[in-house]
XYZ file of N, CA and C in Angstrom:
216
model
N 10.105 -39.333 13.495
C 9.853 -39.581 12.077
C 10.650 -40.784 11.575
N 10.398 -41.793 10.539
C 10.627 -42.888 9.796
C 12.028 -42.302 9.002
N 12.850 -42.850 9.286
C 14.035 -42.133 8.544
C 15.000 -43.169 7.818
N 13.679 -44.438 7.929
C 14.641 -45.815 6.837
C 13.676 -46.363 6.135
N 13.651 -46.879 5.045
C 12.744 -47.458 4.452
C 12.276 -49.203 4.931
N 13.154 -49.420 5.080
C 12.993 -50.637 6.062
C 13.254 -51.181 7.300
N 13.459 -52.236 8.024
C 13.971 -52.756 9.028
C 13.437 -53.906 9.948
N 14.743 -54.278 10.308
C 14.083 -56.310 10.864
C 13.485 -55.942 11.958
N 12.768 -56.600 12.135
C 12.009 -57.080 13.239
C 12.224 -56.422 14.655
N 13.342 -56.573 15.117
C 14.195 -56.433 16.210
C 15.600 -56.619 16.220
N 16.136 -55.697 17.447
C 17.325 -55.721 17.359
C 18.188 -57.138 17.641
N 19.628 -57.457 16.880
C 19.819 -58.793 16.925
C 21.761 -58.703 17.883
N 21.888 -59.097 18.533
C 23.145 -58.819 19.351
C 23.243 -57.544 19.223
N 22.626 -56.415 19.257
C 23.012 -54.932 19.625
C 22.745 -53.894 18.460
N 22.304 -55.254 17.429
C 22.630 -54.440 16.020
C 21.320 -54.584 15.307
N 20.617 -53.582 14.312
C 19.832 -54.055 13.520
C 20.028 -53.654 12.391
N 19.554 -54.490 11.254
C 19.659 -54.002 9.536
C 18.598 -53.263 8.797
N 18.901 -52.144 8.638
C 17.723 -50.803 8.039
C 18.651 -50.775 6.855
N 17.158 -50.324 6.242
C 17.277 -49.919 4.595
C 17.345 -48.950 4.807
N 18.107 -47.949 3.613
C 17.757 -46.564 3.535
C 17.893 -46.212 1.787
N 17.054 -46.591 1.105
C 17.178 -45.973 -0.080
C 16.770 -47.505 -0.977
N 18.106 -47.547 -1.842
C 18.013 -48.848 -2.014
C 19.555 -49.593 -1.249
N 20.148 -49.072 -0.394
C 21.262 -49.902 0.413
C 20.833 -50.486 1.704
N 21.249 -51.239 2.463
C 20.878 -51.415 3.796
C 22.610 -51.287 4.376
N 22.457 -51.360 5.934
C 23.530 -51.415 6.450
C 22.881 -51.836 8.393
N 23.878 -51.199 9.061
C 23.163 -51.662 10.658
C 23.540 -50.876 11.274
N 22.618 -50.239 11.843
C 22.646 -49.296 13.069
C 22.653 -49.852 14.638
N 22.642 -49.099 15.866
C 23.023 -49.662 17.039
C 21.246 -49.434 18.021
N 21.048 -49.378 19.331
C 19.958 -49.137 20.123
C 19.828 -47.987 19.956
N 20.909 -46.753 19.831
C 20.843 -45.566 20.009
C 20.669 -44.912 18.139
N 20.943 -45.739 17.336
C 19.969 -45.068 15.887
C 21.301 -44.696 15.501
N 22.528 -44.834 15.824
C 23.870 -44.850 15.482
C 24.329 -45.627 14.216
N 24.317 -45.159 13.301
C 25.160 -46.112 12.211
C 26.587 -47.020 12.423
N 26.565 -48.098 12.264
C 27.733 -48.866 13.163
C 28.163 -49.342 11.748
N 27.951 -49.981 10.663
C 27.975 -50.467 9.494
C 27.280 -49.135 8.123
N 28.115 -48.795 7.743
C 26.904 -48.066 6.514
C 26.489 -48.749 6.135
N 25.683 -48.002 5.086
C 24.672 -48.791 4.249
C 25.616 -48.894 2.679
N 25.610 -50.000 2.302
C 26.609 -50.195 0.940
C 26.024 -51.808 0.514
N 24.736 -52.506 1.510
C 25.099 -53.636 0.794
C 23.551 -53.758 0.529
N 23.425 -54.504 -0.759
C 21.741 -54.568 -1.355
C 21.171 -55.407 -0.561
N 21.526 -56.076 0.244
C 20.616 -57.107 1.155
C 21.322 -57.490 2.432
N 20.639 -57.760 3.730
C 20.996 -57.860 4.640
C 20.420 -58.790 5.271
N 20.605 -59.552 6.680
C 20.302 -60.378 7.251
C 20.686 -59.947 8.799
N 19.943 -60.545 9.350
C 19.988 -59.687 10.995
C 21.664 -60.535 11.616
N 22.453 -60.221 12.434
C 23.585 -60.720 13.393
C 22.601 -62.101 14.036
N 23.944 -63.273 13.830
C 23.190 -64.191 14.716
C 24.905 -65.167 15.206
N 25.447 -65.275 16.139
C 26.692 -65.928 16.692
C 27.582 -64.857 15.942
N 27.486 -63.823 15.850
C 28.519 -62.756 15.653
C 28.910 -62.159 14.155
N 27.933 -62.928 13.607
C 27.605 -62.350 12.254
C 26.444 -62.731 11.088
N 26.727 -61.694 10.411
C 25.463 -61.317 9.874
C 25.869 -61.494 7.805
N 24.967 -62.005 7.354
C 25.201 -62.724 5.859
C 24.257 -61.351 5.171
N 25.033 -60.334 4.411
C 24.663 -59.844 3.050
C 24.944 -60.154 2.099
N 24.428 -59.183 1.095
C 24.983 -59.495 -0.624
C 25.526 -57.948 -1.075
N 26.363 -57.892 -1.505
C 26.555 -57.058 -2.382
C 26.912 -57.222 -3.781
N 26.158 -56.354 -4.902
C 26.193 -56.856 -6.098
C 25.462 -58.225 -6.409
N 26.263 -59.485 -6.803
C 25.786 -60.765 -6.948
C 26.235 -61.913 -5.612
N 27.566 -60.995 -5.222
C 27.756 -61.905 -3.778
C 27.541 -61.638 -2.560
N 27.506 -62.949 -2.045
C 26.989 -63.077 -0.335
C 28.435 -63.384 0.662
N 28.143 -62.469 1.469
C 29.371 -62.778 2.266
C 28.983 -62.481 3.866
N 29.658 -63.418 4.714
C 29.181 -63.124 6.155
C 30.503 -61.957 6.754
N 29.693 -61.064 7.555
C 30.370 -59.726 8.240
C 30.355 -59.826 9.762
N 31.431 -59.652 9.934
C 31.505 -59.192 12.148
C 31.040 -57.910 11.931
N 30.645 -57.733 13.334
C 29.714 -56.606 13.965
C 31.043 -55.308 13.656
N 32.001 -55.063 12.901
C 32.454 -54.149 12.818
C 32.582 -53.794 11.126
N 31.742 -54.913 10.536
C 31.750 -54.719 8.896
C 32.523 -55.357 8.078
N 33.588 -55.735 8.788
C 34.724 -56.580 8.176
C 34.267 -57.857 7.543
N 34.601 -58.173 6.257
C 34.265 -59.734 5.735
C 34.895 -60.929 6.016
N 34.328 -62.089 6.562
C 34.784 -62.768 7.704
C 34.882 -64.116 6.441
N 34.035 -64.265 5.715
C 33.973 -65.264 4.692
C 33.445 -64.886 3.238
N 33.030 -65.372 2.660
C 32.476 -65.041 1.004
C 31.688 -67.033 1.093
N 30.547 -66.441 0.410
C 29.699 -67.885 0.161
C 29.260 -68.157 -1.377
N 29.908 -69.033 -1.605
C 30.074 -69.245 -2.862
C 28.561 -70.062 -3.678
């Protein structure tokens, strides 16, 4: 059964970005939540990270969630 409302394409370095509600976050191959879901928009991992938004800002994340930059 469909248990996200959305999701990219394919998986991107190990990771992919599913919606679930109105949050997204990234799960693993095995359907494992690796990132919750907390941010309104997502973008797939590409050289080790991946650019959401939360609220009004965009910030790029490592594959463990941590904020690596803020984009102004």
């Amino acid at each position: 059964p469909f248990i996200y409302d959305d999701a990219g394409m394919q998986f991107s370095e190990g990771l992919l970005a599913v919606q679930k509600g109105k949050k997204y976050g990234f799960i693993d191959n095995k359907g494992q939540i690796i990132i919750p879901f907390q941010y309104d928009f997502a973008i797939d991992f590409s050289h080790g990270l991946a650019k959401v938004m939360k609220g009004k800002d965009y910030f790029y994340i490592d594959k463990q969630g941590k904020i690596v930059f803020k984009v102004n």
